[in-house]
Each structure stands twice: as structure tokens, then as C-alpha cells.
PDB file of N, CA and C in Angstrom:
ATOM      1  N   MET A   1      41.740 -98.209  61.482  1.00 45.00           N
ATOM      2  CA  MET A   1      42.066 -96.881  62.012  1.00 45.00           C
ATOM      3  C   MET A   1      40.962 -95.889  61.642  1.00 45.00           C
ATOM      4  N   MET A   2      40.581 -95.081  62.612  1.00 52.00           N
ATOM      5  CA  MET A   2      39.516 -94.117  62.392  1.00 52.00           C
ATOM      6  C   MET A   2      40.117 -92.823  61.832  1.00 52.00           C
ATOM      7  N   THR A   3      39.575 -92.346  60.714  1.00 61.00           N
ATOM      8  CA  THR A   3      40.114 -91.132  60.112  1.00 61.00           C
ATOM      9  C   THR A   3      39.407 -89.892  60.626  1.00 61.00           C
ATOM     10  N   GLU A   4      38.094 -89.959  60.743  1.00 83.00           N
ATOM     11  CA  GLU A   4      37.360 -88.785  61.204  1.00 83.00           C
ATOM     12  C   GLU A   4      36.205 -89.232  62.090  1.00 83.00           C
ATOM     13  N   HIS A   5      36.011 -88.535  63.166  1.00 86.00           N
ATOM     14  CA  HIS A   5      34.933 -88.870  64.091  1.00 86.00           C
ATOM     15  C   HIS A   5      33.598 -88.452  63.480  1.00 86.00           C
ATOM     16  N   PRO A   6      32.540 -89.283  63.629  1.00 86.00           N
ATOM     17  CA  PRO A   6      31.234 -88.949  63.049  1.00 86.00           C
ATOM     18  C   PRO A   6      30.684 -87.605  63.525  1.00 86.00           C
ATOM     19  N   ALA A   7      31.035 -87.180  64.726  1.00 88.00           N
ATOM     20  CA  ALA A   7      30.538 -85.894  65.230  1.00 88.00           C
ATOM     21  C   ALA A   7      31.005 -84.739  64.351  1.00 88.00           C
ATOM     22  N   ASN A   8      32.164 -84.905  63.700  1.00 89.00           N
ATOM     23  CA  ASN A   8      32.669 -83.851  62.811  1.00 89.00           C
ATOM     24  C   ASN A   8      31.813 -83.693  61.561  1.00 89.00           C
ATOM     25  N   GLY A   9      31.031 -84.713  61.228  1.00 88.00           N
ATOM     26  CA  GLY A   9      30.183 -84.658  60.044  1.00 88.00           C
ATOM     27  C   GLY A   9      28.804 -84.087  60.301  1.00 88.00           C
ATOM     28  N   LEU A  10      28.499 -83.780  61.565  1.00 88.00           N
ATOM     29  CA  LEU A  10      27.191 -83.205  61.882  1.00 88.00           C
ATOM     30  C   LEU A  10      27.140 -81.759  61.405  1.00 88.00           C
ATOM     31  N   ASP A  11      26.014 -81.388  60.834  1.00 90.00           N
ATOM     32  CA  ASP A  11      25.819 -80.041  60.297  1.00 90.00           C
ATOM     33  C   ASP A  11      25.179 -79.172  61.377  1.00 90.00           C
ATOM     34  N   ASP A  12      25.838 -78.086  61.768  1.00 90.00           N
ATOM     35  CA  ASP A  12      25.327 -77.223  62.838  1.00 90.00           C
ATOM     36  C   ASP A  12      23.945 -76.643  62.523  1.00 90.00           C
ATOM     37  N   VAL A  13      23.671 -76.379  61.261  1.00 93.00           N
ATOM     38  CA  VAL A  13      22.361 -75.829  60.889  1.00 93.00           C
ATOM     39  C   VAL A  13      21.278 -76.880  61.093  1.00 93.00           C
ATOM     40  N   VAL A  14      21.546 -78.100  60.667  1.00 92.00           N
ATOM     41  CA  VAL A  14      20.570 -79.186  60.734  1.00 92.00           C
ATOM     42  C   VAL A  14      20.487 -79.783  62.130  1.00 92.00           C
ATOM     43  N   HIS A  15      21.607 -79.891  62.812  1.00 88.00           N
ATOM     44  CA  HIS A  15      21.671 -80.644  64.056  1.00 88.00           C
ATOM     45  C   HIS A  15      20.938 -79.992  65.218  1.00 88.00           C
ATOM     46  N   GLN A  16      20.750 -78.707  65.194  1.00 94.00           N
ATOM     47  CA  GLN A  16      20.046 -78.027  66.281  1.00 94.00           C
ATOM     48  C   GLN A  16      18.690 -78.721  66.480  1.00 94.00           C
ATOM     49  N   ARG A  17      18.314 -78.993  67.721  1.00 94.00           N
ATOM     50  CA  ARG A  17      17.150 -79.823  68.052  1.00 94.00           C
ATOM     51  C   ARG A  17      15.878 -79.427  67.307  1.00 94.00           C
ATOM     52  N   VAL A  18      15.507 -78.152  67.339  1.00 96.00           N
ATOM     53  CA  VAL A  18      14.263 -77.715  66.705  1.00 96.00           C
ATOM     54  C   VAL A  18      14.353 -77.868  65.192  1.00 96.00           C
ATOM     55  N   ARG A  19      15.470 -77.465  64.614  1.00 97.00           N
ATOM     56  CA  ARG A  19      15.603 -77.549  63.151  1.00 97.00           C
ATOM     57  C   ARG A  19      15.620 -78.999  62.676  1.00 97.00           C
ATOM     58  N   LEU A  20      16.248 -79.881  63.441  1.00 97.00           N
ATOM     59  CA  LEU A  20      16.221 -81.298  63.096  1.00 97.00           C
ATOM     60  C   LEU A  20      14.782 -81.815  63.159  1.00 97.00           C
ATOM     61  N   GLY A  21      14.040 -81.375  64.160  1.00 97.00           N
ATOM     62  CA  GLY A  21      12.625 -81.755  64.282  1.00 97.00           C
ATOM     63  C   GLY A  21      11.804 -81.256  63.112  1.00 97.00           C
ATOM     64  N   ILE A  22      12.012 -80.002  62.723  1.00 97.00           N
ATOM     65  CA  ILE A  22      11.297 -79.426  61.577  1.00 97.00           C
ATOM     66  C   ILE A  22      11.573 -80.256  60.332  1.00 97.00           C
ATOM     67  N   MET A  23      12.843 -80.557  60.101  1.00 97.00           N
ATOM     68  CA  MET A  23      13.217 -81.289  58.896  1.00 97.00           C
ATOM     69  C   MET A  23      12.687 -82.720  58.914  1.00 97.00           C
ATOM     70  N   ALA A  24      12.711 -83.368  60.073  1.00 97.00           N
ATOM     71  CA  ALA A  24      12.200 -84.736  60.174  1.00 97.00           C
ATOM     72  C   ALA A  24      10.698 -84.775  59.908  1.00 97.00           C
ATOM     73  N   ILE A  25       9.968 -83.820  60.477  1.00 97.00           N
ATOM     74  CA  ILE A  25       8.518 -83.766  60.260  1.00 97.00           C
ATOM     75  C   ILE A  25       8.218 -83.444  58.798  1.00 97.00           C
ATOM     76  N   ALA A  26       8.933 -82.489  58.235  1.00 97.00           N
ATOM     77  CA  ALA A  26       8.717 -82.122  56.828  1.00 97.00           C
ATOM     78  C   ALA A  26       9.065 -83.283  55.901  1.00 97.00           C
ATOM     79  N   HIS A  27      10.023 -84.098  56.293  1.00 96.00           N
ATOM     80  CA  HIS A  27      10.397 -85.268  55.499  1.00 96.00           C
ATOM     81  C   HIS A  27       9.257 -86.294  55.475  1.00 96.00           C
ATOM     82  N   GLN A  28       8.583 -86.453  56.610  1.00 95.00           N
ATOM     83  CA  GLN A  28       7.511 -87.435  56.721  1.00 95.00           C
ATOM     84  C   GLN A  28       6.275 -87.010  55.927  1.00 95.00           C
ATOM     85  N   ALA A  29       6.042 -85.723  55.851  1.00 91.00           N
ATOM     86  CA  ALA A  29       4.883 -85.202  55.119  1.00 91.00           C
ATOM     87  C   ALA A  29       5.394 -84.527  53.849  1.00 91.00           C
ATOM     88  N   ARG A  30       4.595 -84.535  52.819  1.00 86.00           N
ATOM     89  CA  ARG A  30       5.003 -83.849  51.595  1.00 86.00           C
ATOM     90  C   ARG A  30       5.111 -82.352  51.877  1.00 86.00           C
ATOM     91  N   GLN A  31       4.191 -81.875  52.681  1.00 93.00           N
ATOM     92  CA  GLN A  31       4.139 -80.456  53.030  1.00 93.00           C
ATOM     93  C   GLN A  31       3.584 -80.377  54.456  1.00 93.00           C
ATOM     94  N   VAL A  32       4.155 -79.508  55.274  1.00 96.00           N
ATOM     95  CA  VAL A  32       3.687 -79.408  56.658  1.00 96.00           C
ATOM     96  C   VAL A  32       3.308 -77.961  56.956  1.00 96.00           C
ATOM     97  N   GLU A  33       2.235 -77.787  57.709  1.00 96.00           N
ATOM     98  CA  GLU A  33       1.710 -76.461  57.997  1.00 96.00           C
ATOM     99  C   GLU A  33       2.373 -75.891  59.250  1.00 96.00           C
ATOM    100  N   PHE A  34       2.605 -74.586  59.248  1.00 97.00           N
ATOM    101  CA  PHE A  34       3.269 -73.857  60.332  1.00 97.00           C
ATOM    102  C   PHE A  34       2.662 -74.189  61.690  1.00 97.00           C
ATOM    103  N   GLY A  35       1.335 -74.138  61.785  1.00 96.00           N
ATOM    104  CA  GLY A  35       0.657 -74.388  63.065  1.00 96.00           C
ATOM    105  C   GLY A  35       0.903 -75.790  63.590  1.00 96.00           C
ATOM    106  N   PHE A  36       0.962 -76.765  62.684  1.00 97.00           N
ATOM    107  CA  PHE A  36       1.251 -78.143  63.086  1.00 97.00           C
ATOM    108  C   PHE A  36       2.663 -78.235  63.657  1.00 97.00           C
ATOM    109  N   LEU A  37       3.622 -77.610  62.983  1.00 97.00           N
ATOM    110  CA  LEU A  37       5.007 -77.602  63.489  1.00 97.00           C
ATOM    111  C   LEU A  37       5.076 -76.929  64.854  1.00 97.00           C
ATOM    112  N   ARG A  38       4.410 -75.789  64.989  1.00 97.00           N
ATOM    113  CA  ARG A  38       4.440 -75.025  66.243  1.00 97.00           C
ATOM    114  C   ARG A  38       3.897 -75.874  67.395  1.00 97.00           C
ATOM    115  N   THR A  39       2.774 -76.528  67.159  1.00 97.00           N
ATOM    116  CA  THR A  39       2.152 -77.348  68.199  1.00 97.00           C
ATOM    117  C   THR A  39       2.982 -78.590  68.496  1.00 97.00           C
ATOM    118  N   THR A  40       3.393 -79.302  67.459  1.00 97.00           N
ATOM    119  CA  THR A  40       4.127 -80.558  67.622  1.00 97.00           C
ATOM    120  C   THR A  40       5.454 -80.352  68.341  1.00 97.00           C
ATOM    121  N   LEU A  41       6.168 -79.287  67.980  1.00 97.00           N
ATOM    122  CA  LEU A  41       7.483 -79.030  68.576  1.00 97.00           C
ATOM    123  C   LEU A  41       7.407 -78.135  69.811  1.00 97.00           C
ATOM    124  N   GLN A  42       6.196 -77.747  70.200  1.00 97.00           N
ATOM    125  CA  GLN A  42       5.941 -76.925  71.391  1.00 97.00           C
ATOM    126  C   GLN A  42       6.757 -75.636  71.380  1.00 97.00           C
ATOM    127  N   LEU A  43       6.569 -74.854  70.317  1.00 97.00           N
ATOM    128  CA  LEU A  43       7.305 -73.609  70.143  1.00 97.00           C
ATOM    129  C   LEU A  43       6.353 -72.428  70.072  1.00 97.00           C
ATOM    130  N   THR A  44       6.896 -71.244  70.324  1.00 97.00           N
ATOM    131  CA  THR A  44       6.126 -70.033  70.047  1.00 97.00           C
ATOM    132  C   THR A  44       6.217 -69.771  68.546  1.00 97.00           C
ATOM    133  N   ALA A  45       5.298 -68.987  68.039  1.00 96.00           N
ATOM    134  CA  ALA A  45       5.320 -68.661  66.611  1.00 96.00           C
ATOM    135  C   ALA A  45       6.619 -67.946  66.247  1.00 96.00           C
ATOM    136  N   GLY A  46       7.073 -67.038  67.108  1.00 97.00           N
ATOM    137  CA  GLY A  46       8.299 -66.291  66.839  1.00 97.00           C
ATOM    138  C   GLY A  46       9.530 -67.186  66.803  1.00 97.00           C
ATOM    139  N   ASN A  47       9.604 -68.116  67.755  1.00 97.00           N
ATOM    140  CA  ASN A  47      10.739 -69.031  67.808  1.00 97.00           C
ATOM    141  C   ASN A  47      10.760 -69.915  66.569  1.00 97.00           C
ATOM    142  N   LEU A  48       9.605 -70.492  66.213  1.00 98.00           N
ATOM    143  CA  LEU A  48       9.532 -71.328  65.024  1.00 98.00           C
ATOM    144  C   LEU A  48       9.908 -70.524  63.787  1.00 98.00           C
ATOM    145  N   GLY A  49       9.417 -69.303  63.709  1.00 97.00           N
ATOM    146  CA  GLY A  49       9.730 -68.441  62.567  1.00 97.00           C
ATOM    147  C   GLY A  49      11.223 -68.218  62.406  1.00 97.00           C
ATOM    148  N   GLN A  50      11.927 -68.023  63.514  1.00 97.00           N
ATOM    149  CA  GLN A  50      13.379 -67.823  63.458  1.00 97.00           C
ATOM    150  C   GLN A  50      14.084 -69.063  62.908  1.00 97.00           C
ATOM    151  N   HIS A  51      13.680 -70.227  63.370  1.00 97.00           N
ATOM    152  CA  HIS A  51      14.296 -71.464  62.892  1.00 97.00           C
ATOM    153  C   HIS A  51      13.987 -71.706  61.417  1.00 97.00           C
ATOM    154  N   LEU A  52      12.771 -71.405  61.003  1.00 98.00           N
ATOM    155  CA  LEU A  52      12.411 -71.557  59.590  1.00 98.00           C
ATOM    156  C   LEU A  52      13.241 -70.624  58.718  1.00 98.00           C
ATOM    157  N   THR A  53      13.501 -69.420  59.210  1.00 97.00           N
ATOM    158  CA  THR A  53      14.327 -68.459  58.470  1.00 97.00           C
ATOM    159  C   THR A  53      15.739 -69.008  58.263  1.00 97.00           C
ATOM    160  N   VAL A  54      16.319 -69.598  59.301  1.00 97.00           N
ATOM    161  CA  VAL A  54      17.664 -70.179  59.196  1.00 97.00           C
ATOM    162  C   VAL A  54      17.675 -71.283  58.140  1.00 97.00           C
ATOM    163  N   LEU A  55      16.675 -72.168  58.199  1.00 98.00           N
ATOM    164  CA  LEU A  55      16.608 -73.277  57.243  1.00 98.00           C
ATOM    165  C   LEU A  55      16.352 -72.785  55.819  1.00 98.00           C
ATOM    166  N   GLU A  56      15.530 -71.749  55.693  1.00 98.00           N
ATOM    167  CA  GLU A  56      15.233 -71.210  54.363  1.00 98.00           C
ATOM    168  C   GLU A  56      16.461 -70.526  53.764  1.00 98.00           C
ATOM    169  N   LYS A  57      17.196 -69.770  54.578  1.00 98.00           N
ATOM    170  CA  LYS A  57      18.419 -69.115  54.095  1.00 98.00           C
ATOM    171  C   LYS A  57      19.464 -70.132  53.665  1.00 98.00           C
ATOM    172  N   ALA A  58      19.479 -71.291  54.329  1.00 97.00           N
ATOM    173  CA  ALA A  58      20.410 -72.370  53.975  1.00 97.00           C
ATOM    174  C   ALA A  58      19.885 -73.184  52.784  1.00 97.00           C
ATOM    175  N   GLU A  59      18.711 -72.802  52.287  1.00 98.00           N
ATOM    176  CA  GLU A  59      18.056 -73.460  51.143  1.00 98.00           C
ATOM    177  C   GLU A  59      17.731 -74.930  51.418  1.00 98.00           C
ATOM    178  N   LEU A  60      17.416 -75.227  52.685  1.00 98.00           N
ATOM    179  CA  LEU A  60      17.056 -76.588  53.071  1.00 98.00           C
ATOM    180  C   LEU A  60      15.549 -76.796  53.070  1.00 98.00           C
ATOM    181  N   ILE A  61      14.797 -75.697  53.174  1.00 98.00           N
ATOM    182  CA  ILE A  61      13.333 -75.767  53.105  1.00 98.00           C
ATOM    183  C   ILE A  61      12.825 -74.686  52.163  1.00 98.00           C
ATOM    184  N   GLN A  62      11.585 -74.878  51.732  1.00 98.00           N
ATOM    185  CA  GLN A  62      10.893 -73.867  50.936  1.00 98.00           C
ATOM    186  C   GLN A  62       9.640 -73.499  51.721  1.00 98.00           C
ATOM    187  N   ILE A  63       9.375 -72.204  51.823  1.00 97.00           N
ATOM    188  CA  ILE A  63       8.199 -71.726  52.545  1.00 97.00           C
ATOM    189  C   ILE A  63       7.218 -71.161  51.521  1.00 97.00           C
ATOM    190  N   GLU A  64       5.980 -71.592  51.662  1.00 96.00           N
ATOM    191  CA  GLU A  64       4.928 -71.137  50.752  1.00 96.00           C
ATOM    192  C   GLU A  64       3.789 -70.567  51.592  1.00 96.00           C
ATOM    193  N   LYS A  65       3.402 -69.350  51.286  1.00 95.00           N
ATOM    194  CA  LYS A  65       2.304 -68.716  52.015  1.00 95.00           C
ATOM    195  C   LYS A  65       1.074 -68.695  51.116  1.00 95.00           C
ATOM    196  N   GLY A  66      -0.065 -68.905  51.729  1.00 93.00           N
ATOM    197  CA  GLY A  66      -1.305 -68.896  50.966  1.00 93.00           C
ATOM    198  C   GLY A  66      -2.489 -68.868  51.913  1.00 93.00           C
ATOM    199  N   TYR A  67      -3.621 -69.265  51.408  1.00 91.00           N
ATOM    200  CA  TYR A  67      -4.846 -69.259  52.202  1.00 91.00           C
ATOM    201  C   TYR A  67      -5.528 -70.602  52.123  1.00 91.00           C
ATOM    202  N   GLU A  68      -6.133 -70.976  53.236  1.00 86.00           N
ATOM    203  CA  GLU A  68      -7.007 -72.143  53.293  1.00 86.00           C
ATOM    204  C   GLU A  68      -8.352 -71.560  53.676  1.00 86.00           C
ATOM    205  N   GLY A  69      -9.236 -71.432  52.683  1.00 90.00           N
ATOM    206  CA  GLY A  69     -10.459 -70.673  52.902  1.00 90.00           C
ATOM    207  C   GLY A  69     -10.064 -69.217  53.065  1.00 90.00           C
ATOM    208  N   LYS A  70     -10.446 -68.604  54.173  1.00 92.00           N
ATOM    209  CA  LYS A  70     -10.079 -67.204  54.419  1.00 92.00           C
ATOM    210  C   LYS A  70      -8.920 -67.085  55.400  1.00 92.00           C
ATOM    211  N   ARG A  71      -8.413 -68.220  55.853  1.00 92.00           N
ATOM    212  CA  ARG A  71      -7.350 -68.194  56.859  1.00 92.00           C
ATOM    213  C   ARG A  71      -5.976 -68.259  56.206  1.00 92.00           C
ATOM    214  N   PRO A  72      -5.085 -67.323  56.578  1.00 92.00           N
ATOM    215  CA  PRO A  72      -3.726 -67.377  56.033  1.00 92.00           C
ATOM    216  C   PRO A  72      -2.989 -68.609  56.566  1.00 92.00           C
ATOM    217  N   ARG A  73      -2.214 -69.238  55.703  1.00 94.00           N
ATOM    218  CA  ARG A  73      -1.464 -70.433  56.081  1.00 94.00           C
ATOM    219  C   ARG A  73      -0.039 -70.329  55.549  1.00 94.00           C
ATOM    220  N   THR A  74       0.874 -70.985  56.244  1.00 96.00           N
ATOM    221  CA  THR A  74       2.264 -71.092  55.810  1.00 96.00           C
ATOM    222  C   THR A  74       2.615 -72.563  55.777  1.00 96.00           C
ATOM    223  N   TRP A  75       3.094 -73.019  54.613  1.00 97.00           N
ATOM    224  CA  TRP A  75       3.470 -74.409  54.450  1.00 97.00           C
ATOM    225  C   TRP A  75       4.974 -74.524  54.263  1.00 97.00           C
ATOM    226  N   VAL A  76       5.538 -75.595  54.782  1.00 97.00           N
ATOM    227  CA  VAL A  76       6.978 -75.836  54.728  1.00 97.00           C
ATOM    228  C   VAL A  76       7.215 -77.153  53.987  1.00 97.00           C
ATOM    229  N   THR A  77       8.156 -77.121  53.048  1.00 97.00           N
ATOM    230  CA  THR A  77       8.534 -78.301  52.278  1.00 97.00           C
ATOM    231  C   THR A  77      10.052 -78.403  52.273  1.00 97.00           C
ATOM    232  N   LEU A  78      10.571 -79.628  52.405  1.00 97.00           N
ATOM    233  CA  LEU A  78      12.024 -79.826  52.287  1.00 97.00           C
ATOM    234  C   LEU A  78      12.428 -79.683  50.820  1.00 97.00           C
ATOM    235  N   THR A  79      13.541 -79.032  50.582  1.00 97.00           N
ATOM    236  CA  THR A  79      14.104 -78.964  49.234  1.00 97.00           C
ATOM    237  C   THR A  79      14.933 -80.235  49.005  1.00 97.00           C
ATOM    238  N   ALA A  80      15.408 -80.419  47.785  1.00 97.00           N
ATOM    239  CA  ALA A  80      16.296 -81.563  47.499  1.00 97.00           C
ATOM    240  C   ALA A  80      17.544 -81.473  48.378  1.00 97.00           C
ATOM    241  N   ALA A  81      18.075 -80.262  48.550  1.00 98.00           N
ATOM    242  CA  ALA A  81      19.247 -80.070  49.417  1.00 98.00           C
ATOM    243  C   ALA A  81      18.897 -80.410  50.865  1.00 98.00           C
ATOM    244  N   GLY A  82      17.687 -80.079  51.281  1.00 97.00           N
ATOM    245  CA  GLY A  82      17.233 -80.405  52.631  1.00 97.00           C
ATOM    246  C   GLY A  82      17.111 -81.900  52.847  1.00 97.00           C
ATOM    247  N   GLN A  83      16.587 -82.605  51.831  1.00 97.00           N
ATOM    248  CA  GLN A  83      16.485 -84.068  51.913  1.00 97.00           C
ATOM    249  C   GLN A  83      17.884 -84.673  52.069  1.00 97.00           C
ATOM    250  N   ALA A  84      18.829 -84.191  51.253  1.00 97.00           N
ATOM    251  CA  ALA A  84      20.205 -84.700  51.297  1.00 97.00           C
ATOM    252  C   ALA A  84      20.856 -84.397  52.644  1.00 97.00           C
ATOM    253  N   ALA A  85      20.650 -83.179  53.162  1.00 97.00           N
ATOM    254  CA  ALA A  85      21.240 -82.788  54.445  1.00 97.00           C
ATOM    255  C   ALA A  85      20.673 -83.637  55.583  1.00 97.00           C
ATOM    256  N   LEU A  86      19.374 -83.918  55.536  1.00 97.00           N
ATOM    257  CA  LEU A  86      18.759 -84.743  56.571  1.00 97.00           C
ATOM    258  C   LEU A  86      19.294 -86.169  56.505  1.00 97.00           C
ATOM    259  N   ARG A  87      19.405 -86.719  55.304  1.00 96.00           N
ATOM    260  CA  ARG A  87      19.955 -88.076  55.146  1.00 96.00           C
ATOM    261  C   ARG A  87      21.386 -88.141  55.687  1.00 96.00           C
ATOM    262  N   ASN A  88      22.200 -87.134  55.370  1.00 95.00           N
ATOM    263  CA  ASN A  88      23.583 -87.105  55.855  1.00 95.00           C
ATOM    264  C   ASN A  88      23.622 -87.010  57.379  1.00 95.00           C
ATOM    265  N   GLU A  89      22.769 -86.186  57.952  1.00 95.00           N
ATOM    266  CA  GLU A  89      22.729 -86.026  59.412  1.00 95.00           C
ATOM    267  C   GLU A  89      22.388 -87.358  60.080  1.00 95.00           C
ATOM    268  N   ILE A  90      21.397 -88.053  59.548  1.00 95.00           N
ATOM    269  CA  ILE A  90      20.979 -89.342  60.102  1.00 95.00           C
ATOM    270  C   ILE A  90      22.116 -90.361  59.976  1.00 95.00           C
ATOM    271  N   THR A  91      22.805 -90.380  58.842  1.00 95.00           N
ATOM    272  CA  THR A  91      23.942 -91.288  58.639  1.00 95.00           C
ATOM    273  C   THR A  91      25.023 -91.030  59.684  1.00 95.00           C
ATOM    274  N   GLN A  92      25.363 -89.753  59.894  1.00 93.00           N
ATOM    275  CA  GLN A  92      26.390 -89.406  60.878  1.00 93.00           C
ATOM    276  C   GLN A  92      25.953 -89.799  62.289  1.00 93.00           C
ATOM    277  N   LEU A  93      24.680 -89.580  62.612  1.00 94.00           N
ATOM    278  CA  LEU A  93      24.173 -89.951  63.935  1.00 94.00           C
ATOM    279  C   LEU A  93      24.225 -91.463  64.141  1.00 94.00           C
ATOM    280  N   LYS A  94      23.870 -92.225  63.109  1.00 95.00           N
ATOM    281  CA  LYS A  94      23.937 -93.690  63.211  1.00 95.00           C
ATOM    282  C   LYS A  94      25.369 -94.149  63.460  1.00 95.00           C
ATOM    283  N   GLN A  95      26.332 -93.543  62.762  1.00 93.00           N
ATOM    284  CA  GLN A  95      27.738 -93.905  62.960  1.00 93.00           C
ATOM    285  C   GLN A  95      28.185 -93.559  64.382  1.00 93.00           C
ATOM    286  N   LEU A  96      27.751 -92.413  64.870  1.00 92.00           N
ATOM    287  CA  LEU A  96      28.097 -91.993  66.218  1.00 92.00           C
ATOM    288  C   LEU A  96      27.519 -92.966  67.246  1.00 92.00           C
ATOM    289  N   ILE A  97      26.280 -93.352  67.072  1.00 93.00           N
ATOM    290  CA  ILE A  97      25.623 -94.302  67.968  1.00 93.00           C
ATOM    291  C   ILE A  97      26.361 -95.643  67.937  1.00 93.00           C
ATOM    292  N   GLN A  98      26.716 -96.087  66.744  1.00 93.00           N
ATOM    293  CA  GLN A  98      27.426 -97.365  66.598  1.00 93.00           C
ATOM    294  C   GLN A  98      28.758 -97.336  67.350  1.00 93.00           C
ATOM    295  N   GLN A  99      29.484 -96.237  67.243  1.00 90.00           N
ATOM    296  CA  GLN A  99      30.776 -96.130  67.956  1.00 90.00           C
ATOM    297  C   GLN A  99      30.581 -96.173  69.466  1.00 90.00           C
ATOM    298  N   VAL A 100      29.562 -95.469  69.946  1.00 89.00           N
ATOM    299  CA  VAL A 100      29.297 -95.445  71.388  1.00 89.00           C
ATOM    300  C   VAL A 100      28.912 -96.842  71.872  1.00 89.00           C
ATOM    301  N   GLU A 101      28.044 -97.508  71.113  1.00 89.00           N
ATOM    302  CA  GLU A 101      27.609 -98.845  71.509  1.00 89.00           C
ATOM    303  C   GLU A 101      28.762 -99.846  71.477  1.00 89.00           C
ATOM    304  N   GLN A 102      29.648 -99.750  70.496  1.00 88.00           N
ATOM    305  CA  GLN A 102      30.802-100.651  70.417  1.00 88.00           C
ATOM    306  C   GLN A 102      31.750-100.421  71.586  1.00 88.00           C
ATOM    307  N   ALA A 103      31.902 -99.185  72.003  1.00 85.00           N
ATOM    308  CA  ALA A 103      32.808 -98.846  73.109  1.00 85.00           C
ATOM    309  C   ALA A 103      32.278 -99.331  74.445  1.00 85.00           C
ATOM    310  N   GLU A 104      30.953 -99.485  74.548  1.00 77.00           N
ATOM    311  CA  GLU A 104      30.356 -99.899  75.828  1.00 77.00           C
ATOM    312  C   GLU A 104      30.650-101.344  76.150  1.00 77.00           C
ATOM    313  N   GLY A 105      30.726-102.194  75.151  1.00 69.00           N
ATOM    314  CA  GLY A 105      30.943-103.611  75.391  1.00 69.00           C
ATOM    315  C   GLY A 105      29.708-104.249  75.985  1.00 69.00           C
ATOM    316  N   PRO A 106      29.829-105.487  76.432  1.00 66.00           N
ATOM    317  CA  PRO A 106      28.661-106.176  77.001  1.00 66.00           C
ATOM    318  C   PRO A 106      28.266-105.557  78.345  1.00 66.00           C
ATOM    319  N   PRO A 107      26.982-105.617  78.679  1.00 64.00           N
ATOM    320  CA  PRO A 107      26.552-105.059  79.966  1.00 64.00           C
ATOM    321  C   PRO A 107      27.165-105.834  81.135  1.00 64.00           C
ATOM    322  N   ALA A 108      27.471-105.132  82.194  1.00 62.00           N
ATOM    323  CA  ALA A 108      28.086-105.752  83.369  1.00 62.00           C
ATOM    324  C   ALA A 108      27.056-106.606  84.091  1.00 62.00           C
ATOM    325  N   ALA A 109      27.499-107.748  84.626  1.00 63.00           N
ATOM    326  CA  ALA A 109      26.602-108.626  85.383  1.00 63.00           C
ATOM    327  C   ALA A 109      26.428-108.065  86.784  1.00 63.00           C
ATOM    328  N   ASP A 110      25.213-108.157  87.301  1.00 63.00           N
ATOM    329  CA  ASP A 110      24.953-107.661  88.668  1.00 63.00           C
ATOM    330  C   ASP A 110      25.305-108.687  89.697  1.00 63.00           C
TER     331      ASP A 110
END
């Protein structure tokens, strides 16, 4: 018997497409630069900034500003809470996928 559907375990802050992308990219790299995120996720600077603010307020990422030579840079790092939230999101998505695949059954013969 199923007690709770995996979709109920998805985190609205993390699950949003852009924020999930930010967290996945930040997970792969120790630290990721703002411009790389903007280009990779095809966002405007303002849009990316808004999503980073949401993640930072939720304490899922840490933002560090500094300089590379004379150029200002912004780096994004996942916090321990961010790592845990991303792992939980992936677990819930895997369970959701498994349920959908089990419900489909074998492919129909043509």
C-alpha cells in the first residue's frame, strides 16, 4: 500500500526548473561562476539573480563576491543544506519515475 505519493516530497524551492539547474551545476563543481550559470541555463542576469536570491534566502547556496584580476565575479556554492535538498529532490524524482514506469507495463506490440 502506498502511503504518500513521491510528488508530495518535491520541494517547491528546489524543484523549479532554473533553481534545480543551478543546484545541479553547483553540485558538479565545487564553485560555479555567475556568468557560467547565466550562459549554461540561458538566462538574463536579472532572472538568474532572482533565482539565486531565493536559493540564498533558503540557505541552499552561498554567494561569494570577489575579483578575478580587475573583473568583479560572483561565485555560487551549495551549502550542506543545499546538498541534502538536492539529494532528496533526486530521490523523490527517481521514485516518481519508477511509479510511472511500473504503471506503463510492457510496450504494446504493433
